[in-house]
mmCIF file of C-alpha atoms and ligand atoms in Angstrom:
data_model
loop_
_atom_site.group_PDB
_atom_site.id
_atom_site.type_symbol
_atom_site.label_atom_id
_atom_site.label_comp_id
_atom_site.label_asym_id
_atom_site.label_seq_id
_atom_site.Cartn_x
_atom_site.Cartn_y
_atom_site.Cartn_z
ATOM 1 C CA MET T 1 0.000 0.000 0.000
ATOM 2 C CA ILE T 2 1.315 3.451 -0.911
ATOM 3 C CA ARG T 3 0.218 5.602 2.018
ATOM 4 C CA LEU T 4 -1.152 9.109 1.465
ATOM 5 C CA SER T 5 1.072 10.464 4.232
ATOM 6 C CA LYS T 6 3.026 9.103 7.167
ATOM 7 C CA SER T 7 5.777 9.801 9.687
ATOM 8 C CA CYS T 8 9.364 8.976 8.678
ATOM 9 C CA LEU T 9 11.278 7.810 11.736
ATOM 10 C CA SER T 10 14.772 6.372 12.092
ATOM 11 C CA SER T 11 16.552 4.653 14.966
ATOM 12 C CA GLU T 12 17.834 8.088 15.966
ATOM 13 C CA GLU T 13 14.366 9.344 17.021
ATOM 14 C CA LYS T 14 13.764 6.076 18.860
ATOM 15 C CA ASP T 15 17.069 6.380 20.757
ATOM 16 C CA ALA T 16 16.293 9.996 21.631
ATOM 17 C CA VAL T 17 12.934 8.995 23.120
ATOM 18 C CA LEU T 18 14.567 6.176 25.083
ATOM 19 C CA GLY T 19 17.078 8.712 26.415
ATOM 20 C CA VAL T 20 14.236 10.831 27.809
ATOM 21 C CA LEU T 21 12.556 7.763 29.298
ATOM 22 C CA ASP T 22 15.845 6.748 30.934
ATOM 23 C CA ARG T 23 16.289 10.183 32.515
ATOM 24 C CA GLU T 24 12.702 9.965 33.863
ATOM 25 C CA PHE T 25 11.924 13.643 33.216
ATOM 26 C CA LEU T 26 9.090 13.494 30.732
ATOM 27 C CA GLY T 27 7.476 16.919 31.154
ATOM 28 C CA MET T 28 8.738 20.256 29.851
ATOM 29 C CA GLY T 29 12.446 20.723 30.431
ATOM 30 C CA MET T 30 15.824 20.510 28.760
ATOM 31 C CA GLU T 31 14.712 18.842 25.510
ATOM 32 C CA VAL T 32 11.952 21.387 24.904
ATOM 33 C CA GLN T 33 14.368 24.248 25.527
ATOM 34 C CA SER T 34 16.871 22.698 23.149
ATOM 35 C CA PHE T 35 14.221 22.129 20.435
ATOM 36 C CA GLU T 36 13.161 25.771 20.787
ATOM 37 C CA ASN T 37 16.781 26.871 20.403
ATOM 38 C CA GLY T 38 17.108 24.734 17.278
ATOM 39 C CA LEU T 39 13.936 26.232 15.827
ATOM 40 C CA ALA T 40 15.110 29.758 16.674
ATOM 41 C CA ASP T 41 18.314 29.066 14.716
ATOM 42 C CA PHE T 42 16.293 27.665 11.828
ATOM 43 C CA PHE T 43 13.938 30.670 11.612
ATOM 44 C CA ASP T 44 16.383 33.273 12.905
ATOM 45 C CA ARG T 45 13.588 34.369 15.283
ATOM 46 C CA PRO T 46 12.353 33.089 18.665
ATOM 47 C CA ALA T 47 9.997 30.086 18.770
ATOM 48 C CA VAL T 48 7.722 28.835 21.557
ATOM 49 C CA CYS T 49 6.747 25.152 21.472
ATOM 50 C CA VAL T 50 3.287 23.941 22.388
ATOM 51 C CA VAL T 51 1.315 20.716 22.408
ATOM 52 C CA ASN T 52 -0.012 20.927 18.827
ATOM 53 C CA GLY T 53 -0.551 23.292 15.916
ATOM 54 C CA THR T 54 -4.138 24.033 16.866
ATOM 55 C CA ALA T 55 -2.981 25.182 20.326
ATOM 56 C CA ALA T 56 -0.315 27.353 18.660
ATOM 57 C CA LEU T 57 -3.022 29.126 16.634
ATOM 58 C CA GLN T 58 -5.357 29.491 19.614
ATOM 59 C CA LEU T 59 -2.637 30.901 21.900
ATOM 60 C CA ALA T 60 -1.433 33.298 19.190
ATOM 61 C CA LEU T 61 -4.988 34.605 18.735
ATOM 62 C CA GLN T 62 -5.465 34.918 22.473
ATOM 63 C CA ALA T 63 -2.127 36.717 22.834
ATOM 64 C CA VAL T 64 -3.132 39.450 20.363
ATOM 65 C CA GLY T 65 -6.360 39.924 22.319
ATOM 66 C CA VAL T 66 -8.808 38.148 20.006
ATOM 67 C CA GLY T 67 -11.909 37.113 21.943
ATOM 68 C CA PRO T 68 -15.720 37.202 22.062
ATOM 69 C CA GLY T 69 -17.208 39.790 19.704
ATOM 70 C CA ASP T 70 -14.158 39.789 17.414
ATOM 71 C CA GLU T 71 -13.916 38.435 13.879
ATOM 72 C CA VAL T 72 -11.001 36.653 12.230
ATOM 73 C CA LEU T 73 -10.751 36.218 8.448
ATOM 74 C CA VAL T 74 -9.706 32.731 7.345
ATOM 75 C CA PRO T 75 -9.971 30.774 4.069
ATOM 76 C CA SER T 76 -12.825 28.269 4.055
ATOM 77 C CA LEU T 77 -10.558 25.730 2.354
ATOM 78 C CA THR T 78 -8.438 24.670 5.309
ATOM 79 C CA TYR T 79 -8.162 22.018 7.982
ATOM 80 C CA LEU T 80 -10.901 22.277 10.591
ATOM 81 C CA ALA T 81 -8.184 23.167 13.139
ATOM 82 C CA SER T 82 -7.844 26.738 11.792
ATOM 83 C CA PHE T 83 -11.553 27.339 12.401
ATOM 84 C CA GLN T 84 -11.670 25.591 15.779
ATOM 85 C CA ALA T 85 -8.682 27.614 17.021
ATOM 86 C CA ILE T 86 -10.575 30.824 16.215
ATOM 87 C CA SER T 87 -13.887 29.757 17.756
ATOM 88 C CA ALA T 88 -12.033 28.450 20.838
ATOM 89 C CA THR T 89 -11.194 32.080 21.686
ATOM 90 C CA GLY T 90 -14.878 33.024 21.480
ATOM 91 C CA ALA T 91 -14.274 34.970 18.250
ATOM 92 C CA LYS T 92 -16.104 34.381 14.973
ATOM 93 C CA ALA T 93 -14.288 32.690 12.088
ATOM 94 C CA VAL T 94 -15.254 34.581 8.914
ATOM 95 C CA ALA T 95 -14.745 32.341 5.890
ATOM 96 C CA CYS T 96 -13.083 33.792 2.757
ATOM 97 C CA ASP T 97 -12.588 32.480 -0.739
ATOM 98 C CA VAL T 98 -9.211 31.411 -2.163
ATOM 99 C CA LEU T 99 -7.162 32.222 -5.271
ATOM 100 C CA ALA T 100 -7.729 29.759 -8.119
ATOM 101 C CA GLY T 101 -4.100 28.862 -8.909
ATOM 102 C CA SER T 102 -2.716 28.394 -5.398
ATOM 103 C CA LEU T 103 -5.839 27.864 -3.240
ATOM 104 C CA THR T 104 -4.440 30.371 -0.732
ATOM 105 C CA LEU T 105 -6.446 33.252 0.785
ATOM 106 C CA ASP T 106 -7.843 35.767 -1.693
ATOM 107 C CA SER T 107 -7.174 39.131 -0.058
ATOM 108 C CA ASN T 108 -9.603 40.930 -2.398
ATOM 109 C CA ASP T 109 -12.369 38.716 -1.074
ATOM 110 C CA ALA T 110 -11.080 39.141 2.494
ATOM 111 C CA GLU T 111 -11.219 42.940 2.156
ATOM 112 C CA LYS T 112 -14.938 42.784 1.325
ATOM 113 C CA LEU T 113 -15.539 40.999 4.644
ATOM 114 C CA ILE T 114 -13.709 43.441 6.913
ATOM 115 C CA THR T 115 -15.958 45.063 9.535
ATOM 116 C CA SER T 116 -15.354 47.139 12.676
ATOM 117 C CA ARG T 117 -15.138 43.827 14.566
ATOM 118 C CA THR T 118 -12.347 42.345 12.393
ATOM 119 C CA LYS T 119 -9.224 41.904 14.541
ATOM 120 C CA ALA T 120 -6.982 39.535 12.609
ATOM 121 C CA ILE T 121 -6.413 37.587 9.396
ATOM 122 C CA MET T 122 -5.332 33.954 9.359
ATOM 123 C CA PRO T 123 -3.883 33.033 5.954
ATOM 124 C CA VAL T 124 -3.311 29.312 5.433
ATOM 125 C CA HIS T 125 -0.246 28.253 3.433
ATOM 126 C CA TYR T 126 -2.136 25.582 1.534
ATOM 127 C CA ALA T 127 0.129 22.709 0.438
ATOM 128 C CA GLY T 128 3.144 24.795 1.474
ATOM 129 C CA GLY T 129 2.592 27.753 -0.878
ATOM 130 C CA VAL T 130 2.379 31.398 0.202
ATOM 131 C CA THR T 131 0.971 33.019 -2.960
ATOM 132 C CA GLY T 132 -0.727 36.316 -2.083
ATOM 133 C CA ILE T 133 1.064 36.777 1.249
ATOM 134 C CA ASP T 134 2.492 40.184 0.301
ATOM 135 C CA ALA T 135 -0.941 41.506 -0.730
ATOM 136 C CA LEU T 136 -2.314 40.147 2.510
ATOM 137 C CA TYR T 137 0.240 41.996 4.657
ATOM 138 C CA LYS T 138 -0.586 45.186 2.724
ATOM 139 C CA LEU T 139 -4.251 44.671 3.553
ATOM 140 C CA ALA T 140 -3.452 44.068 7.225
ATOM 141 C CA LEU T 141 -1.414 47.273 7.338
ATOM 142 C CA LYS T 142 -4.180 49.275 5.664
ATOM 143 C CA TYR T 143 -6.800 48.166 8.229
ATOM 144 C CA GLY T 144 -4.559 47.744 11.285
ATOM 145 C CA LEU T 145 -5.119 43.983 11.560
ATOM 146 C CA ARG T 146 -2.886 41.367 13.161
ATOM 147 C CA VAL T 147 -1.777 38.463 10.954
ATOM 148 C CA ILE T 148 -1.554 34.961 12.399
ATOM 149 C CA GLU T 149 -0.187 32.691 9.671
ATOM 150 C CA ASP T 150 -1.340 29.080 9.699
ATOM 151 C CA ALA T 151 1.942 27.724 8.345
ATOM 152 C CA ALA T 152 1.200 24.102 9.279
ATOM 153 C CA HIS T 153 1.828 23.048 5.646
ATOM 154 C CA ALA T 154 4.781 25.316 4.984
ATOM 155 C CA PHE T 155 7.674 24.313 7.246
ATOM 156 C CA GLY T 156 10.773 25.075 5.170
ATOM 157 C CA THR T 157 9.129 27.050 2.355
ATOM 158 C CA ILE T 158 11.141 30.068 1.210
ATOM 159 C CA HIS T 159 9.534 33.337 0.105
ATOM 160 C CA ASN T 160 11.636 36.171 -1.364
ATOM 161 C CA GLY T 161 14.789 34.608 0.056
ATOM 162 C CA ARG T 162 13.394 34.206 3.572
ATOM 163 C CA LYS T 163 11.947 31.186 5.326
ATOM 164 C CA VAL T 164 8.246 31.198 6.193
ATOM 165 C CA GLY T 165 8.326 31.976 9.914
ATOM 166 C CA GLY T 166 11.420 34.146 9.434
ATOM 167 C CA PHE T 167 9.280 37.164 8.508
ATOM 168 C CA GLY T 168 5.764 38.385 9.171
ATOM 169 C CA ASP T 169 3.703 39.063 12.278
ATOM 170 C CA ILE T 170 2.985 35.717 14.048
ATOM 171 C CA VAL T 171 3.566 32.371 12.365
ATOM 172 C CA CYS T 172 2.250 29.023 13.652
ATOM 173 C CA PHE T 173 3.513 25.550 12.740
ATOM 174 C CA SER T 174 2.325 22.019 13.438
ATOM 175 C CA PHE T 175 4.573 19.045 14.134
ATOM 176 C CA ASP T 176 1.866 16.409 14.059
ATOM 177 C CA GLY T 177 2.800 12.963 12.795
ATOM 178 C CA ILE T 178 2.486 13.669 9.078
ATOM 179 C CA LYS T 179 3.765 17.247 8.760
ATOM 180 C CA ASN T 180 7.091 18.223 7.117
ATOM 181 C CA ILE T 181 8.755 17.486 10.463
ATOM 182 C CA THR T 182 7.106 15.845 13.465
ATOM 183 C CA SER T 183 7.507 15.736 17.216
ATOM 184 C CA GLY T 184 4.753 13.133 17.539
ATOM 185 C CA GLU T 185 2.196 15.826 18.194
ATOM 186 C CA GLY T 186 3.381 19.383 18.692
ATOM 187 C CA GLY T 187 3.516 22.858 17.280
ATOM 188 C CA CYS T 188 5.204 26.225 17.685
ATOM 189 C CA VAL T 189 4.639 29.947 17.433
ATOM 190 C CA VAL T 190 7.332 32.084 15.809
ATOM 191 C CA THR T 191 7.420 35.865 16.143
ATOM 192 C CA ASN T 192 9.682 38.790 16.991
ATOM 193 C CA ASP T 193 7.021 40.352 19.225
ATOM 194 C CA THR T 194 8.422 39.933 22.746
ATOM 195 C CA VAL T 195 5.109 40.739 24.442
ATOM 196 C CA ILE T 196 3.364 38.001 22.444
ATOM 197 C CA LEU T 197 6.182 35.515 23.143
ATOM 198 C CA GLU T 198 5.950 36.172 26.896
ATOM 199 C CA LYS T 199 2.175 35.778 26.903
ATOM 200 C CA ILE T 200 2.335 32.469 25.064
ATOM 201 C CA ARG T 201 5.146 31.131 27.275
ATOM 202 C CA ASP T 202 2.892 31.735 30.291
ATOM 203 C CA ALA T 203 -0.398 30.726 28.664
ATOM 204 C CA ARG T 204 0.882 27.253 27.725
ATOM 205 C CA LEU T 205 1.556 26.550 31.431
ATOM 206 C CA LEU T 206 -1.864 27.435 32.875
ATOM 207 C CA GLY T 207 -0.962 31.122 32.839
ATOM 208 C CA VAL T 208 1.632 30.713 35.594
ATOM 209 C CA GLU T 209 3.891 33.733 35.153
ATOM 210 C CA LYS T 210 7.532 32.997 34.289
ATOM 211 C CA ASP T 211 7.050 29.260 34.865
ATOM 212 C CA THR T 212 8.900 28.494 31.610
ATOM 213 C CA ASP T 213 12.250 29.699 33.013
ATOM 214 C CA LYS T 214 11.760 27.583 36.127
ATOM 215 C CA ARG T 215 11.017 24.443 34.124
ATOM 216 C CA TYR T 216 14.076 24.926 31.945
ATOM 217 C CA SER T 217 16.248 24.923 35.048
ATOM 218 C CA GLY T 218 14.544 21.812 36.379
ATOM 219 C CA GLN T 219 12.496 23.689 38.989
ATOM 220 C CA ARG T 220 8.831 24.366 39.606
ATOM 221 C CA SER T 221 6.850 27.382 40.698
ATOM 222 C CA TRP T 222 5.294 26.930 44.147
ATOM 223 C CA GLN T 223 4.335 30.553 44.602
ATOM 224 C CA PHE T 224 3.266 32.541 41.594
ATOM 225 C CA ASP T 225 0.739 34.894 40.094
ATOM 226 C CA VAL T 226 -1.694 34.362 37.207
ATOM 227 C CA SER T 227 -3.167 37.330 35.353
ATOM 228 C CA ALA T 228 -4.755 35.701 32.292
ATOM 229 C CA GLN T 229 -6.548 32.544 31.175
ATOM 230 C CA GLY T 230 -4.049 29.758 30.569
ATOM 231 C CA TRP T 231 -4.073 26.194 29.272
ATOM 232 C CA ARG T 232 -2.159 22.928 29.680
ATOM 233 C CA TYR T 233 -0.632 23.339 26.232
ATOM 234 C CA HIS T 234 3.118 22.884 26.833
ATOM 235 C CA MET T 235 5.278 20.430 24.894
ATOM 236 C CA SER T 236 6.820 17.403 26.626
ATOM 237 C CA ASN T 237 10.460 16.310 26.563
ATOM 238 C CA ILE T 238 9.431 13.111 24.755
ATOM 239 C CA MET T 239 7.951 15.128 21.908
ATOM 240 C CA ALA T 240 10.858 17.572 21.749
ATOM 241 C CA ALA T 241 13.382 14.701 21.623
ATOM 242 C CA ILE T 242 11.715 13.484 18.416
ATOM 243 C CA GLY T 243 11.505 17.032 17.050
ATOM 244 C CA ILE T 244 15.216 17.725 17.593
ATOM 245 C CA VAL T 245 16.186 14.725 15.445
ATOM 246 C CA GLN T 246 13.574 15.518 12.783
ATOM 247 C CA LEU T 247 14.809 19.106 12.518
ATOM 248 C CA LYS T 248 18.308 17.780 11.863
ATOM 249 C CA ARG T 249 16.967 15.444 9.161
ATOM 250 C CA PHE T 250 14.801 18.146 7.598
ATOM 251 C CA PRO T 251 17.070 19.055 4.639
ATOM 252 C CA ASP T 252 16.711 15.477 3.341
ATOM 253 C CA PHE T 253 12.945 15.445 3.949
ATOM 254 C CA ALA T 254 12.558 18.777 2.147
ATOM 255 C CA LEU T 255 14.532 17.674 -0.893
ATOM 256 C CA ALA T 256 12.585 14.408 -1.144
ATOM 257 C CA ARG T 257 9.225 16.216 -0.984
ATOM 258 C CA GLN T 258 10.322 18.815 -3.552
ATOM 259 C CA LYS T 259 11.655 16.198 -5.987
ATOM 260 C CA LEU T 260 8.522 14.052 -5.761
ATOM 261 C CA ALA T 261 6.185 17.025 -6.240
ATOM 262 C CA SER T 262 8.208 18.199 -9.256
ATOM 263 C CA LEU T 263 8.004 14.712 -10.749
ATOM 264 C CA TYR T 264 4.222 14.676 -10.244
ATOM 265 C CA ASP T 265 4.043 18.068 -12.002
ATOM 266 C CA GLN T 266 6.151 16.795 -14.879
ATOM 267 C CA LEU T 267 4.071 13.629 -15.355
ATOM 268 C CA LEU T 268 0.708 15.421 -15.128
ATOM 269 C CA VAL T 269 1.379 18.715 -16.917
ATOM 270 C CA ASP T 270 0.047 17.534 -20.303
ATOM 271 C CA GLU T 271 -3.124 15.998 -18.887
ATOM 272 C CA LEU T 272 -6.169 18.055 -19.886
ATOM 273 C CA ASN T 273 -8.352 16.382 -17.267
ATOM 274 C CA ILE T 274 -5.957 16.963 -14.380
ATOM 275 C CA SER T 275 -4.864 20.284 -12.965
ATOM 276 C CA ALA T 276 -2.089 20.761 -10.403
ATOM 277 C CA LEU T 277 -1.347 23.761 -8.192
ATOM 278 C CA VAL T 278 0.872 26.523 -9.536
ATOM 279 C CA GLN T 279 3.953 26.133 -7.306
ATOM 280 C CA ASP T 280 7.718 26.504 -7.676
ATOM 281 C CA TYR T 281 9.211 23.538 -5.826
ATOM 282 C CA ASN T 282 12.630 25.163 -5.769
ATOM 283 C CA TYR T 283 11.197 27.282 -2.954
ATOM 284 C CA VAL T 284 8.055 25.539 -1.718
ATOM 285 C CA VAL T 285 8.428 22.496 0.553
ATOM 286 C CA PRO T 286 5.062 20.815 -0.050
ATOM 287 C CA HIS T 287 3.187 19.067 2.741
ATOM 288 C CA ILE T 288 0.571 17.608 0.369
ATOM 289 C CA TYR T 289 0.170 17.168 -3.380
ATOM 290 C CA PRO T 290 -3.450 17.989 -4.314
ATOM 291 C CA ILE T 291 -4.768 17.956 -7.886
ATOM 292 C CA GLN T 292 -8.131 18.790 -9.437
ATOM 293 C CA ILE T 293 -10.006 16.263 -11.556
ATOM 294 C CA LEU T 294 -11.547 18.118 -14.476
ATOM 295 C CA SER T 295 -13.280 15.164 -16.179
ATOM 296 C CA LYS T 296 -16.762 13.919 -15.277
ATOM 297 C CA LYS T 297 -15.435 10.736 -13.659
ATOM 298 C CA PRO T 298 -16.846 10.575 -10.087
ATOM 299 C CA ARG T 299 -14.142 11.241 -7.526
ATOM 300 C CA LYS T 300 -15.408 8.529 -5.202
ATOM 301 C CA LEU T 301 -14.971 5.935 -7.944
ATOM 302 C CA ILE T 302 -11.447 7.141 -8.687
ATOM 303 C CA GLN T 303 -10.565 6.970 -4.995
ATOM 304 C CA ASP T 304 -12.062 3.493 -4.555
ATOM 305 C CA THR T 305 -10.311 2.123 -7.649
ATOM 306 C CA MET T 306 -6.977 3.627 -6.668
ATOM 307 C CA LEU T 307 -7.299 2.094 -3.212
ATOM 308 C CA GLU T 308 -7.933 -1.308 -4.822
ATOM 309 C CA LYS T 309 -4.696 -0.755 -6.724
ATOM 310 C CA GLY T 310 -2.807 -0.022 -3.521
ATOM 311 C CA ILE T 311 -2.873 3.792 -3.579
ATOM 312 C CA GLN T 312 -4.336 5.850 -0.732
ATOM 313 C CA THR T 313 -5.733 9.278 -1.657
ATOM 314 C CA GLY T 314 -7.292 12.109 0.329
ATOM 315 C CA ILE T 315 -9.393 15.271 0.090
ATOM 316 C CA HIS T 316 -7.896 18.536 1.378
ATOM 317 C CA TYR T 317 -10.389 19.863 2.279
ATOM 318 C CA GLN T 318 -14.120 19.835 2.671
ATOM 319 C CA PRO T 319 -14.795 23.612 2.923
ATOM 320 C CA ASN T 320 -15.513 24.724 6.481
ATOM 321 C CA HIS T 321 -18.350 27.060 5.450
ATOM 322 C CA GLN T 322 -20.347 23.924 4.580
ATOM 323 C CA LEU T 323 -20.224 22.658 8.194
ATOM 324 C CA SER T 324 -23.239 23.286 10.453
ATOM 325 C CA TYR T 325 -21.103 25.040 13.095
ATOM 326 C CA TYR T 326 -19.498 27.484 10.638
ATOM 327 C CA LYS T 327 -22.301 27.792 8.059
ATOM 328 C CA SER T 328 -22.143 30.812 5.770
ATOM 329 C CA ASN T 329 -24.754 31.814 3.197
ATOM 330 C CA ARG T 330 -22.182 33.642 1.124
ATOM 331 C CA GLU T 331 -20.978 32.445 -2.255
ATOM 332 C CA PHE T 332 -17.452 31.094 -2.491
ATOM 333 C CA PRO T 333 -17.027 30.714 -6.273
ATOM 334 C CA VAL T 334 -13.510 29.269 -6.285
ATOM 335 C CA THR T 335 -13.769 27.185 -3.111
ATOM 336 C CA ASP T 336 -17.150 25.703 -4.031
ATOM 337 C CA SER T 337 -16.154 24.660 -7.548
ATOM 338 C CA VAL T 338 -12.690 23.414 -6.611
ATOM 339 C CA ALA T 339 -13.777 21.478 -3.507
ATOM 340 C CA GLN T 340 -15.666 18.797 -5.452
ATOM 341 C CA ARG T 341 -12.728 18.217 -7.786
ATOM 342 C CA LEU T 342 -9.882 18.007 -5.256
ATOM 343 C CA LEU T 343 -7.925 14.808 -4.802
ATOM 344 C CA THR T 344 -4.674 14.506 -2.856
ATOM 345 C CA LEU T 345 -2.008 12.063 -4.036
ATOM 346 C CA PRO T 346 0.539 10.325 -1.758
ATOM 347 C CA LEU T 347 3.430 12.535 -0.665
ATOM 348 C CA HIS T 348 6.006 11.827 2.039
ATOM 349 C CA PRO T 349 9.760 11.195 1.953
ATOM 350 C CA ASP T 350 9.336 7.410 1.694
ATOM 351 C CA VAL T 351 7.336 7.584 -1.558
ATOM 352 C CA SER T 352 9.650 6.487 -4.388
ATOM 353 C CA GLU T 353 9.903 7.927 -7.905
ATOM 354 C CA GLU T 354 8.653 4.575 -9.129
ATOM 355 C CA ASP T 355 5.594 4.981 -6.866
ATOM 356 C CA VAL T 356 4.892 8.399 -8.375
ATOM 357 C CA ARG T 357 5.080 6.973 -11.923
ATOM 358 C CA TYR T 358 2.692 4.168 -10.956
ATOM 359 C CA ILE T 359 0.298 6.582 -9.213
ATOM 360 C CA CYS T 360 0.236 8.950 -12.209
ATOM 361 C CA ALA T 361 -0.249 6.163 -14.765
ATOM 362 C CA THR T 362 -3.117 4.733 -12.702
ATOM 363 C CA LEU T 363 -4.721 8.130 -12.204
ATOM 364 C CA ILE T 364 -4.403 9.180 -15.859
ATOM 365 C CA ASP T 365 -6.044 5.917 -16.965
ATOM 366 C CA LEU T 366 -8.951 6.390 -14.585
ATOM 367 C CA VAL T 367 -9.553 10.063 -15.218
ATOM 368 C CA ASN T 368 -9.512 9.661 -19.005
ATOM 369 C CA GLY T 369 -11.348 6.333 -19.016
ATOM 370 C CA PRO T 370 -14.914 5.871 -20.287
ATOM 371 C CA PRO T 371 -17.540 7.636 -18.143
ATOM 372 C CA VAL T 372 -19.313 5.332 -15.748
ATOM 373 C CA ALA T 373 -23.069 4.835 -15.775
ATOM 374 C CA ALA T 374 -24.604 6.577 -12.783
HETATM 375 C C1 LIG V 1 -2.070 20.155 10.823
HETATM 376 C C2 LIG V 1 -2.770 21.443 10.645
HETATM 377 C C3 LIG V 1 -3.155 22.270 11.726
HETATM 378 C C4 LIG V 1 -3.147 21.860 13.154
HETATM 379 O O1 LIG V 1 -2.093 21.213 13.611
HETATM 380 P P1 LIG V 1 -2.226 20.083 14.751
HETATM 381 O O2 LIG V 1 -0.824 19.941 15.183
HETATM 382 O O3 LIG V 1 -2.781 18.865 14.090
HETATM 383 O O4 LIG V 1 -3.110 20.602 15.825
HETATM 384 C C5 LIG V 1 -3.689 23.506 11.447
HETATM 385 N N1 LIG V 1 -3.896 23.925 10.194
HETATM 386 C C6 LIG V 1 -3.577 23.171 9.137
HETATM 387 C C7 LIG V 1 -3.812 23.713 7.765
HETATM 388 C C8 LIG V 1 -3.035 21.887 9.323
HETATM 389 O O5 LIG V 1 -2.758 21.128 8.269
#
C-alpha cells in the first residue's frame, strides 16, 4: 500500500525517546528548551513550542487579544483546526474564498468581509505555498489587523529569500505525525514580538507567570501569580526529543518532498483532465500534493479504484463554510467549484519515484477512461 502520508522515523528518534525515558523527566524541560533553540536558529527568530498546531493558533490569537465579539478572516478551504482555534477564543471565524491557482487566501475577497469587529487575518499556506502573502500583509497594514499565519503546511518554504516563519507578524507551525517534520504531536509559534512571546510562554503553562524559566532549570513554581486565562498546552520532553532529530533530518525530507512534487508536475502537466497547483518547488516544501479532476469521472470511484490498486488518496479539504457550526450563506465561487474536484495524491519522503510513476499512470487511466453509468 502506498500511504497518502506518514511519519518517517529512524533509529535516531527512537534512541532519543529512550534517552528521555531513561532520565525519567518526561514533562517540559531541557529537551523542549533545546528544540526551541534549534527552531530559533532555523527561523532566525524566537519560537515557543506547544502541544499541537491548533494550540499554537489558539494561543497566538489569544495573545493578540482576540476574543468574544471579534472576527477573524480565514480561508474556508483549510483544515478544521484553523476554524476551531478561532472559535475556541470566542471569536467568529469569517470564511473567505481562495485564489484559483494556489488555493491560498484571496485578499480581495477578504477585504470585502472586513468590519469594525475584524481583529486579525489567518492566511493558510495551503500545500506549502504562500501566494498572495504580500498583498495580505498590505491589507493588514491598511486596516490595522494582526496576521496569524497558519503555516502548518509550509515548514521550510522560502519566500523572497526568507523562510516562512522568518518574517511576518505571528507564524504558527504544526509538528503532528504527518507534517514536514514531526515531534509526535506538537507545534510552535514564531514571532519577533516579545510581548506576544511572553504571553504564550505563560499561557501554555496554565498562565503561571515565568514558569517556563523555572522548568528549563529543572524547577517548579510553588508561589506565583496568574493574570490571564491559561491552558495545559506545553510540549513534553518526549515530543521535543523526536523534534530535535527531525529538525536535523529536515534538509533530506525537504529535498525528497520537492523532488517528488516536481516529478508529479512533470508527469501530469500535459493531462487536460488533471490540474495541479501553480507552485515553484525550488522554494516551496510541499506538505501535500493535491490535484483537481476536471473530467466527469466521479471522484469517489477514482478513490475506490486507486485504493484497490494499492494507492491511498485524500481530500484537502471539505470547505468549512459547509459545516453546520461554521455555516455561511455567502458564495465562495472558487472554493465551491474546486472542492468537489480536489484529490490529494501520496506525498512523504518514503514515496519512491517509481511509486509516483505508478500513481500517475493509474490516475491518468482512470480520469480519461470511459464515463461510468450513474
Ligand atoms: C495540521 C494542521 C493544523 C493543526 O495542527 P495540529 O498539530 O494537528 O493541531 C492547522 N492547520 C492546518 C492547515 C493543518 O494542516
